Amino acid sequence: MSTMPDLQALLAEASALRVATDEESRASYGLDWTRYWQADTPAVLFPGTVDEVVAIVRWARQHQVALVPSGGRTGLSGGAVAASGEVVVSFERMNRIGRFDALDGIVEVEPGVITRTLQDFAREHGMYYPVDFASSGSSQIGGNIATNAGGIQVLRYGMTREWVAGLTVVTGAGEVLELNRGLVKNNTGYDLRHLFVGSEGTLGFIVGAAIRLTQAPPETAVMVLALPDLSCVMRVFDAFRRALSLQAFEFFSDKALRHVLARGAARPFESAAPYYVLLEYVRPAGGAEPDLAVFGHCAEQGWVVDGVVSQSDAHARALWRLREDISEAITPHTPYKNDIALRISEVDPFVARLDALLAEAYPDFEVVWFGHIGDGNLHINVLRPASMALAAFRQACEHVNQAVFELVREAGGSVSAEHGVGLFKRDYLSYTRSPEEITLMRGIKQLFDPDGVMNPGKLLA
Amino acid sequence: MSTMPDLQALLAEASALRVATDEESRASYGLDWTRYWQADTPAVLFPGTVDEVVAIVRWARQHQVALVPSGGRTGLSGGAVAASGEVVVSFERMNRIGRFDALDGIVEVEPGVITRTLQDFAREHGMYYPVDFASSGSSQIGGNIATNAGGIQVLRYGMTREWVAGLTVVTGAGEVLELNRGLVKNNTGYDLRHLFVGSEGTLGFIVGAAIRLTQAPPETAVMVLALPDLSCVMRVFDAFRRALSLQAFEFFSDKALRHVLARGAARPFESAAPYYVLLEYVRPAGGAEPDLAVFGHCAEQGWVVDGVVSQSDAHARALWRLREDISEAITPHTPYKNDIALRISEVDPFVARLDALLAEAYPDFEVVWFGHIGDGNLHINVLRPASMALAAFRQACEHVNQAVFELVREAGGSVSAEHGVGLFKRDYLSYTRSPEEITLMRGIKQLFDPDGVMNPGKLLA
């Protein structure tokens, strides 16, 4: 059990601050979407203003209290878990959308704004916020920025990083920084904004953001294709990419699909195949059908055995659900998730090697593959057999991690494409970042958070 | 005069390193495009390999030698000037283009590759490198990255930062870092790559880069419009932006144009007007003429008094020269350059205030305005009267800087949009970055360059 810090001292400085210490709040706000840790937090703080956040950090420094930022709690790496007695700081009260300027195309938001709320706001103003993923309905923009969230449209629109025109942060020293203030151009030294994007709450709290919006996308179509073999995936990608303007290119295995079908979804077509790809692309104008021509070419080559094109928006959404619902469908199996990235050109040889390695290392486990393969990003999910205890399962999985990550290192890849490091990948960081880089990261952490109150033990050991 | 460092000790470690100590090399490599400083350097080093760069840094640390990186020497802020006895490190021998992978869309380059050479390489491979500016024929990609070069297509394609998928750097500690290695997704902690972009050689040397290329752009058209009034500029921008896919939106004054015309260029049309805009946009397909419709609308509103649309590629290039040649045309007048940026929505009120301020502060000087106004970026050039000595002129200009930058600060803008800080804006950094930010920047500099050998005195005092 964690010991109770001196909350009275904090409330003396910030009397309007909301605090929850009931068991339910502590259990709920102490965790993210992972289920590997037990929440252990004495209190959850709900600041409503930047000043309250500053007061929290100053209090934490003075009383040596560790703080964990908490957004929509949809993280998959334990980055927002309070399992060691840290105090949780939730941003759900700081959820206002501020000024929108159409000429700038920029909207100012507080960190607790839900991703979907921002998407809807953009649409209502004739604009578009393109970062999207399965948990958009509950994830918060502050968490998206802290983890540099990716998702299903990175191929076309990039990561969250690309959309952050300015940040207001409270550092671990309790200083408020206004970083870049929504400027398109600002070459005045080191871009600290980019340091905070993806910093997982280890340098400070994100308390405001200027987010770029873009033009609404043109009309798109969605296609799901059945592939006989893993090696066809990148060939199909290359063929479609040359002929169409792709918005997304996703991949999933039949094993993954079956979990979604088991929840009542309909097969996209009659054929079953070991692998599928889903692509979304700008619907060609003026009667031309380059999409069907490429499909025909891929079928001729034997790279594709069946396929379907969306006939309506509802149909397109139903096809997307086949891919997007995988993560939730397998959650009951407490999957051990790997989220790796490679250069696109390295995907093919890597997948072949990893497939062989997994078959040998996990002969008894069900391995579910899917991913944003057009970005070189693979999600490898190992499902826990119902009969196996969580601890034993986790231990078994970690056993093979070293071998998987060794392959990633050899291929010049990343051990975390988009989920971040958090607690979950912390001890594997060195497979992607060099000792010199990690030393520099520690130095940077020390500069921004001199007393180590910001999310200690996450990202860096 | 600078004292000669112990070059023999360096050559003992790196025997193939080329060294120039002749007066002409020292005079030439010790300067950038600015003409405010005298070169004062004892030697120019020309490494050919990363190992040689490492040897140079280690030697510099051991012998306390200050180093200045030198690219195409087209900088406008004194960032690559060796005026205090520093040794210059030129990257012109490290100018090879390495592996290009079409599936990744990434090309690996050494820092000395000329920007135009990279543009040409991309085109030869059916791709496109979109960063472009007047000095593309001599600037080097390493310098572009170190200064986060902008240019004439930022509106559509962003700054150099957006195109850097990976960096190899040698830090001021002599360590080689491989940053991001061309991955689309890599959420493994602080993105040090973004720290180096725009760091102006103060953290280390850029010795290699993985550059993203993109699809060749669609066919475009160029329009030059005459505007009766400064306040019409943003109205015209907004009208065209809503109707067309803009690649560029540039602005220049009639005073600027006259310098280009004096070198033999032809007026774009008969009318003269106090201000002009040049826009490039994707040529509308299928017979529709939304460009002419918007032009008609703007003319009706009285925002535009004349205009021309390019009738051929040659015509488009000739129109562009009216804007691109300004910088070179005014060079004989040793202009005092300001390169400021604002949020787009702040441009109109800012320009009105600045115009009044300049008329009052510089009643005897010719002030030439132009800029990438679609990005909120204005170049304000004050020309030196032929009768005035350089030192007196510079002093007079600096006198008013404080007032200009005070306006920039009030408007939340940047004192350097794209030229960087270097020596020229160093003492004005605090108008855009807070004291806390500057302290953090110093801390970061200290981490990467513990002995302060990397471009000391640039960016940070």
Tab-separated table of N, CA and C in Angstrom, chain B residues 121-183:
chain	number	residue	atom	x	y	z
B	121	PHE	N	18.083	14.120	-58.497
B	121	PHE	CA	18.109	12.671	-58.250
B	121	PHE	C	16.683	12.152	-58.064
B	122	ALA	N	15.899	12.865	-57.255
B	122	ALA	CA	14.521	12.440	-57.002
B	122	ALA	C	13.743	12.364	-58.322
B	123	ARG	N	13.875	13.392	-59.122
B	123	ARG	CA	13.133	13.454	-60.388
B	123	ARG	C	13.521	12.302	-61.316
B	124	GLU	N	14.827	12.012	-61.334
B	124	GLU	CA	15.295	10.897	-62.178
B	124	GLU	C	14.704	9.558	-61.727
B	125	HIS	N	14.305	9.484	-60.463
B	125	HIS	CA	13.719	8.242	-59.951
B	125	HIS	C	12.201	8.335	-59.835
B	126	GLY	N	11.620	9.280	-60.569
B	126	GLY	CA	10.156	9.394	-60.579
B	126	GLY	C	9.576	9.924	-59.282
B	127	MET	N	10.416	10.560	-58.463
B	127	MET	CA	9.967	11.084	-57.174
B	127	MET	C	10.253	12.591	-57.129
B	128	TYR	N	10.105	13.147	-55.929
B	128	TYR	CA	10.165	14.600	-55.804
B	128	TYR	C	10.706	14.959	-54.436
B	129	TYR	N	11.696	15.871	-54.399
B	129	TYR	CA	12.150	16.446	-53.126
B	129	TYR	C	11.679	17.890	-53.103
B	130	PRO	N	10.744	18.209	-52.228
B	130	PRO	CA	9.997	19.464	-52.382
B	130	PRO	C	10.585	20.699	-51.720
B	131	VAL	N	11.637	20.564	-50.920
B	131	VAL	CA	12.204	21.765	-50.301
B	131	VAL	C	12.982	22.529	-51.370
B	132	ASP	N	12.634	23.792	-51.555
B	132	ASP	CA	13.235	24.550	-52.651
B	132	ASP	C	13.312	26.030	-52.271
B	133	PHE	N	14.383	26.650	-52.679
B	133	PHE	CA	14.554	28.089	-52.406
B	133	PHE	C	15.605	28.633	-53.351
B	134	ALA	N	15.810	29.954	-53.291
B	134	ALA	CA	16.640	30.615	-54.300
B	134	ALA	C	18.051	30.039	-54.367
B	135	SER	N	18.601	29.595	-53.235
B	135	SER	CA	19.994	29.122	-53.240
B	135	SER	C	20.114	27.607	-53.352
B	136	SER	N	19.086	26.935	-53.915
B	136	SER	CA	19.122	25.469	-54.020
B	136	SER	C	20.307	24.973	-54.838
B	137	GLY	N	20.799	25.814	-55.736
B	137	GLY	CA	21.906	25.398	-56.591
B	137	GLY	C	23.238	25.335	-55.879
B	138	SER	N	23.354	25.912	-54.711
B	138	SER	CA	24.634	25.849	-53.995
B	138	SER	C	24.503	25.429	-52.531
B	139	SER	N	23.309	25.525	-51.948
B	139	SER	CA	23.166	25.101	-50.549
B	139	SER	C	23.306	23.586	-50.452
B	140	GLN	N	23.730	23.125	-49.290
B	140	GLN	CA	23.927	21.680	-49.079
B	140	GLN	C	22.875	21.146	-48.114
B	141	ILE	N	22.571	19.866	-48.275
B	141	ILE	CA	21.493	19.263	-47.493
B	141	ILE	C	21.826	19.267	-45.989
B	142	GLY	N	23.101	19.111	-45.646
B	142	GLY	CA	23.469	19.157	-44.231
B	142	GLY	C	23.163	20.516	-43.620
B	143	GLY	N	23.482	21.565	-44.366
B	143	GLY	CA	23.164	22.915	-43.916
B	143	GLY	C	21.661	23.146	-43.858
B	144	ASN	N	20.945	22.606	-44.858
B	144	ASN	CA	19.481	22.718	-44.841
B	144	ASN	C	18.904	22.140	-43.557
B	145	ILE	N	19.430	20.993	-43.151
B	145	ILE	CA	18.914	20.317	-41.960
B	145	ILE	C	19.320	21.098	-40.707
B	146	ALA	N	20.567	21.525	-40.671
B	146	ALA	CA	21.049	22.248	-39.492
B	146	ALA	C	20.297	23.557	-39.285
B	147	THR	N	19.750	24.117	-40.371
B	147	THR	CA	19.002	25.374	-40.243
B	147	THR	C	17.512	25.174	-40.476
B	148	ASN	N	17.077	23.921	-40.637
B	148	ASN	CA	15.658	23.643	-40.933
B	148	ASN	C	15.165	24.567	-42.041
B	149	ALA	N	15.812	24.484	-43.190
B	149	ALA	CA	15.525	25.405	-44.287
B	149	ALA	C	14.061	25.350	-44.704
B	150	GLY	N	13.540	26.500	-45.078
B	150	GLY	CA	12.144	26.614	-45.492
B	150	GLY	C	12.045	26.787	-46.988
B	151	GLY	N	11.686	27.985	-47.440
B	151	GLY	CA	11.672	28.254	-48.866
B	151	GLY	C	10.287	28.476	-49.417
B	152	ILE	N	10.176	28.211	-50.716
B	152	ILE	CA	8.994	28.677	-51.452
B	152	ILE	C	7.853	27.682	-51.495
B	153	GLN	N	8.029	26.473	-50.942
B	153	GLN	CA	6.930	25.505	-50.994
B	153	GLN	C	6.508	25.013	-49.613
B	154	VAL	N	6.827	25.775	-48.587
B	154	VAL	CA	6.489	25.367	-47.222
B	154	VAL	C	4.978	25.245	-47.045
B	155	LEU	N	4.253	26.124	-47.692
B	155	LEU	CA	2.795	26.124	-47.599
B	155	LEU	C	2.232	24.736	-47.899
B	156	ARG	N	2.786	24.084	-48.890
B	156	ARG	CA	2.265	22.786	-49.310
B	156	ARG	C	3.042	21.630	-48.669
B	157	TYR	N	4.379	21.799	-48.499
B	157	TYR	CA	5.212	20.652	-48.155
B	157	TYR	C	5.924	20.776	-46.815
B	158	GLY	N	5.799	21.888	-46.145
B	158	GLY	CA	6.473	22.046	-44.849
B	158	GLY	C	7.956	22.365	-44.979
B	159	MET	N	8.612	22.430	-43.818
B	159	MET	CA	10.028	22.779	-43.742
B	159	MET	C	10.890	21.517	-43.969
B	160	THR	N	12.204	21.710	-43.997
B	160	THR	CA	13.124	20.574	-44.167
B	160	THR	C	12.850	19.482	-43.117
B	161	ARG	N	12.526	19.921	-41.896
B	161	ARG	CA	12.222	18.989	-40.804
B	161	ARG	C	11.319	17.825	-41.215
B	162	GLU	N	10.299	18.152	-42.028
B	162	GLU	CA	9.301	17.142	-42.388
B	162	GLU	C	9.884	16.024	-43.251
B	163	TRP	N	11.037	16.248	-43.855
B	163	TRP	CA	11.575	15.310	-44.837
B	163	TRP	C	12.751	14.505	-44.309
B	164	VAL	N	13.079	14.713	-43.037
B	164	VAL	CA	14.223	14.013	-42.435
B	164	VAL	C	13.721	12.765	-41.711
B	165	ALA	N	13.915	11.612	-42.326
B	165	ALA	CA	13.459	10.351	-41.727
B	165	ALA	C	14.518	9.744	-40.817
B	166	GLY	N	15.725	10.189	-40.947
B	166	GLY	CA	16.790	9.683	-40.097
B	166	GLY	C	18.012	10.573	-40.216
B	167	LEU	N	18.813	10.606	-39.157
B	167	LEU	CA	20.030	11.420	-39.156
B	167	LEU	C	21.173	10.629	-38.554
B	168	THR	N	22.347	10.770	-39.130
B	168	THR	CA	23.561	10.329	-38.459
B	168	THR	C	24.312	11.588	-38.055
B	169	VAL	N	24.643	11.671	-36.763
B	169	VAL	CA	25.332	12.869	-36.280
B	169	VAL	C	26.574	12.457	-35.496
B	170	VAL	N	27.532	13.356	-35.467
B	170	VAL	CA	28.664	13.241	-34.542
B	170	VAL	C	28.471	14.368	-33.523
B	171	THR	N	28.240	14.014	-32.279
B	171	THR	CA	27.977	15.025	-31.265
B	171	THR	C	29.267	15.752	-30.897
B	172	GLY	N	29.095	16.818	-30.146
B	172	GLY	CA	30.251	17.544	-29.638
B	172	GLY	C	31.088	16.731	-28.669
B	173	ALA	N	30.552	15.588	-28.232
B	173	ALA	CA	31.328	14.668	-27.398
B	173	ALA	C	32.098	13.664	-28.255
B	174	GLY	N	31.903	13.733	-29.566
B	174	GLY	CA	32.588	12.810	-30.464
B	174	GLY	C	31.896	11.468	-30.620
B	175	GLU	N	30.643	11.392	-30.178
B	175	GLU	CA	29.873	10.146	-30.316
B	175	GLU	C	29.068	10.161	-31.610
B	176	VAL	N	28.977	9.002	-32.236
B	176	VAL	CA	28.166	8.876	-33.442
B	176	VAL	C	26.783	8.371	-33.037
B	177	LEU	N	25.749	9.102	-33.390
B	177	LEU	CA	24.377	8.682	-33.096
B	177	LEU	C	23.645	8.418	-34.406
B	178	GLU	N	22.907	7.314	-34.413
B	178	GLU	CA	22.031	7.012	-35.557
B	178	GLU	C	20.610	7.293	-35.106
B	179	LEU	N	20.043	8.372	-35.540
B	179	LEU	CA	18.766	8.835	-35.012
B	179	LEU	C	17.611	8.502	-35.956
B	180	ASN	N	16.784	7.597	-35.514
B	180	ASN	CA	15.515	7.201	-36.163
B	180	ASN	C	15.632	6.303	-37.402
B	181	ARG	N	16.759	6.248	-37.998
B	181	ARG	CA	17.053	5.294	-39.080
B	181	ARG	C	15.963	5.098	-40.131
B	182	GLY	N	15.295	6.149	-40.507
B	182	GLY	CA	14.355	6.060	-41.626
B	182	GLY	C	13.030	5.406	-41.302
B	183	LEU	N	12.727	5.233	-40.018
B	183	LEU	CA	11.458	4.597	-39.658
B	183	LEU	C	10.306	5.599	-39.734
